[in-house]
Amino acid sequence: APIARAMDKKPFHIVSPLLESLSLSRAGGTRVHMKLENVQPTGSFKIRGIGHLCQEVIMQGAQALPDPPLSTGGNAGLAAAYAAKKLGLPVTVVVPSTTGPGTVRKLEELGAEVEVSGQVWDEANTRALELAETEGWVSIHPFDHPLVWQGHASLVQELKDSLDTRPDAIVLAVGGGGLLAGVVAGLRQVGWQDVPIIAAETRGAHSFHAALAAGRLVTLPHITSVAKCLGAKTVAARALECAQECQVISQVVEDTEAVRAVEQFLDDERMLVQPACGAALALLYTGRLQRLQREGRLRTPLGSVVVVVCGGASIQVAQLRALKSQLGLE
């Protein structure tokens, strides 16, 4: 059955809505379209790449069924668990101790075995690789794999199908760099490689920004940001290559700005997203687009901008309140 399901090749993600946002357009000083990845089956864009990778792994191993897949990280883990359930395969998800009980519960509801290991994503990933080695399982990396990027590239094809004209910029958040790599691959596929990408990170999870500044991969000593989903201490090498191939403008926002953006977005659009997604929204809410225009790094005037609302399944109103009080935003 799993093999038939993979051969069927119907993707696990949906074509997500693209909506114009009046409030974000007002804040950004230009027409802003939201690519709503928060309404994907698993609550984030991750299902595009992880779903594609899982299907391809099964297809390639169609003669002999591969051993249980294995993944790390919250949203990526949810995507892997969802894909494994659809394919009728067992899956183990290794998560760091910072993962909320809500996420663990969702993973278990999807039928995944959950193992908690380490404080941050990188430590959980080390444990996952150990398990893959000792148990002979298939490792599903949350962001650093060409098939993951290929899956994420579908997002840009959908933009091309929906928009009358190409956007003047795409705003997205960078954690490990998988979404960035996927969007760059997608821009190439549709002939939009000259569309600038504005990449947002929170301070304390800014491994991409640090790498760009140094001109090489940099490992942050600790992840101090509340945006744990951006918490890869080192970005994928491909993310750095993307910055050399396309115009990628890296921007760092404060945790307070990201969390304020989450709250503002909830009020404006009635959707609750994670601080990782709030980092991208904060670029619009804090007037960074206008600043980049003044600095001559973005064209003036901008015709339209797309913001990838990457979503995030592990956020509740109670957690938003806790983050606000932790950051002194009450």
XYZ file of C-alpha atoms in Angstrom, residues 44-315:
272
model
C 3.511 24.908 7.908
C 5.318 24.915 4.541
C 7.459 21.966 5.709
C 5.023 19.407 4.277
C 6.027 20.490 0.744
C 9.659 19.482 1.038
C 9.429 16.711 3.626
C 6.419 15.160 1.867
C 8.300 15.205 -1.438
C 11.421 13.698 0.156
C 9.416 10.897 1.837
C 7.631 10.043 -1.424
C 10.903 9.988 -3.366
C 12.631 7.821 -0.751
C 9.809 5.286 -1.001
C 9.854 5.411 -4.815
C 13.601 4.809 -4.913
C 13.309 1.955 -2.419
C 10.199 0.533 -4.086
C 11.830 -2.908 -4.502
C 12.649 -3.282 -0.823
C 10.612 -1.220 1.595
C 12.930 1.117 3.509
C 13.154 0.988 7.275
C 11.218 3.520 9.338
C 12.000 7.116 8.414
C 13.359 9.365 11.108
C 13.116 13.127 11.484
C 13.940 15.942 13.881
C 12.356 19.241 14.794
C 8.802 20.456 15.439
C 7.248 21.461 12.119
C 9.508 19.159 10.096
C 8.715 16.315 12.478
C 4.985 16.923 12.070
C 5.403 16.891 8.297
C 7.397 13.635 8.405
C 4.849 12.035 10.747
C 1.994 13.109 8.460
C 3.754 11.786 5.342
C 4.668 8.504 7.071
C 1.048 8.049 8.190
C -0.153 8.618 4.615
C 2.437 6.123 3.347
C 1.611 3.596 6.063
C 5.142 3.659 7.478
C 6.406 3.840 11.070
C 8.302 7.029 11.937
C 10.422 8.182 14.866
C 10.769 11.904 15.534
C 13.623 13.195 17.685
C 12.873 16.581 19.251
C 14.860 18.865 21.568
C 13.663 19.458 25.144
C 12.438 22.958 24.198
C 9.608 21.326 22.190
C 6.214 22.096 23.703
C 3.900 19.338 24.989
C 1.326 20.331 22.342
C 3.739 19.430 19.538
C 4.667 16.114 21.173
C 0.966 15.292 21.542
C 0.316 16.101 17.851
C 3.232 13.909 16.792
C 1.896 11.007 18.860
C -1.611 11.534 17.473
C -0.118 11.144 13.988
C 1.287 7.786 15.124
C 4.932 8.824 15.521
C 7.331 7.518 18.151
C 8.787 10.591 19.885
C 12.212 10.741 21.498
C 13.405 13.845 23.364
C 17.114 14.537 23.091
C 19.269 17.637 23.673
C 18.463 21.276 24.300
C 18.412 22.572 20.722
C 17.648 21.290 17.231
C 21.322 20.560 16.404
C 21.637 18.206 19.404
C 18.404 16.390 18.528
C 19.676 16.009 14.972
C 22.935 14.450 16.188
C 20.880 11.861 18.095
C 18.692 11.244 15.018
C 21.770 10.575 12.882
C 23.077 8.153 15.547
C 19.777 6.257 15.479
C 19.744 6.197 11.681
C 23.256 4.722 11.771
C 22.681 2.095 14.489
C 19.139 1.069 13.499
C 19.636 1.318 9.727
C 16.730 3.761 9.389
C 16.169 6.366 6.699
C 17.058 9.836 7.973
C 14.781 12.703 6.920
C 16.686 15.970 7.305
C 14.363 18.918 8.033
C 16.072 21.396 5.672
C 19.403 20.285 4.207
C 18.470 18.007 1.297
C 17.994 18.694 -2.443
C 14.668 16.818 -2.487
C 13.384 19.028 0.345
C 14.319 22.136 -1.664
C 12.685 20.664 -4.752
C 9.470 20.161 -2.772
C 9.527 23.712 -1.416
C 10.059 25.077 -4.956
C 6.400 24.229 -5.701
C 5.459 27.329 -3.690
C 6.971 29.611 -6.363
C 5.258 27.746 -9.205
C 1.957 28.459 -7.424
C 2.854 32.167 -7.169
C 3.557 32.210 -10.910
C 0.166 30.580 -11.561
C -1.706 33.060 -9.318
C -0.068 36.440 -9.921
C -0.550 38.566 -13.044
C 2.934 40.039 -12.738
C 6.077 38.982 -10.910
C 6.452 40.440 -7.400
C 9.168 43.022 -6.703
C 10.308 41.089 -3.625
C 9.593 37.926 -1.645
C 9.798 38.143 2.146
C 10.492 34.949 4.093
C 12.025 33.672 7.328
C 15.284 31.686 7.438
C 15.958 28.947 9.989
C 18.162 26.260 8.508
C 17.752 27.658 5.001
C 15.511 25.003 3.444
C 12.724 27.400 2.491
C 15.242 29.887 1.080
C 16.903 27.170 -1.020
C 13.499 25.998 -2.248
C 12.337 29.485 -3.178
C 15.584 30.154 -5.065
C 15.142 26.854 -6.958
C 11.536 27.829 -7.730
C 12.485 31.326 -8.940
C 14.962 29.729 -11.331
C 12.323 27.312 -12.641
C 9.849 30.090 -13.480
C 12.456 32.573 -14.792
C 12.135 34.963 -11.844
C 15.722 34.665 -10.576
C 16.104 38.454 -10.450
C 13.306 38.867 -7.861
C 15.008 39.898 -4.597
C 14.427 37.807 -1.478
C 14.323 39.518 1.901
C 15.354 36.958 4.512
C 14.312 37.527 8.122
C 15.869 36.061 11.251
C 15.571 36.857 14.927
C 18.647 37.946 16.853
C 19.934 34.916 18.727
C 18.987 32.576 15.845
C 20.735 34.583 13.122
C 23.075 31.896 11.748
C 22.392 32.926 8.128
C 23.110 36.619 8.797
C 26.329 35.681 10.629
C 27.405 33.427 7.753
C 26.783 36.163 5.171
C 28.810 38.652 7.214
C 31.707 36.190 7.556
C 31.503 34.886 3.983
C 31.480 31.300 5.298
C 29.312 29.059 7.480
C 29.262 30.187 11.099
C 28.058 28.143 14.067
C 26.317 30.196 16.755
C 27.442 29.220 20.290
C 23.835 29.148 21.532
C 20.301 29.754 20.308
C 19.046 32.533 22.548
C 16.008 33.610 20.502
C 12.454 32.660 21.503
C 11.875 31.723 17.829
C 12.976 28.134 18.415
C 11.867 27.098 14.912
C 14.626 29.315 13.508
C 17.054 27.632 15.875
C 19.643 25.956 13.662
C 23.062 26.934 15.002
C 24.481 26.555 11.466
C 22.544 27.077 8.226
C 22.735 24.722 5.269
C 25.721 25.413 3.002
C 23.212 25.774 0.165
C 21.715 28.855 1.863
C 25.044 30.646 1.516
C 25.309 29.610 -2.154
C 21.809 31.010 -2.744
C 22.990 34.397 -1.512
C 25.755 34.326 -4.129
C 23.386 33.302 -6.950
C 20.435 35.604 -6.231
C 19.824 38.909 -4.535
C 19.185 37.923 -0.926
C 18.857 40.766 1.573
C 19.387 39.512 5.121
C 17.569 41.302 7.949
C 17.670 40.610 11.682
C 14.724 41.546 13.898
C 14.480 41.486 17.674
C 12.445 38.820 19.483
C 10.158 41.587 20.744
C 9.471 42.706 17.142
C 8.724 39.133 16.033
C 6.320 38.494 18.922
C 4.610 41.875 18.454
C 4.183 40.984 14.779
C 2.566 37.654 15.749
C 0.065 39.516 17.931
C -0.565 42.222 15.329
C -1.106 39.582 12.634
C -3.569 37.751 14.879
C -5.551 40.983 15.270
C -5.296 41.951 11.597
C -5.788 38.612 9.859
C -7.274 36.407 12.623
C -4.493 33.826 12.285
C -2.016 32.742 14.951
C 1.511 31.919 13.725
C 4.820 31.138 15.423
C 7.503 33.753 16.251
C 9.632 32.247 13.445
C 6.927 33.407 11.030
C 6.581 36.635 13.022
C 10.176 37.452 12.028
C 9.111 37.785 8.362
C 5.937 39.703 9.239
C 7.973 42.042 11.459
C 9.896 43.271 8.392
C 6.612 44.687 7.089
C 5.207 45.913 10.402
C 8.429 47.719 11.395
C 8.890 49.587 8.106
C 12.017 47.671 7.011
C 10.859 47.661 3.372
C 10.743 51.457 3.343
C 14.173 51.601 5.002
C 15.621 49.252 2.355
C 14.114 51.501 -0.322
C 15.700 54.586 1.257
C 19.042 52.754 1.342
C 18.653 51.973 -2.368
C 18.643 48.207 -1.739
C 15.051 47.782 -2.982
C 13.462 49.512 -5.962
C 11.140 52.501 -5.517
C 8.236 52.310 -5.943
C 7.527 48.642 -5.257
C 4.696 47.195 -7.341
C 3.905 44.274 -5.046
C 5.543 42.058 -2.468
C 4.802 38.471 -1.412
C 5.288 37.453 2.208
C 5.507 33.732 2.917
C 3.369 33.134 6.011
C 5.309 29.984 6.875
C 2.965 29.184 9.766
C 3.884 26.906 12.610
C 1.771 24.326 14.373
C 3.209 24.654 17.869
C 1.708 27.928 19.054
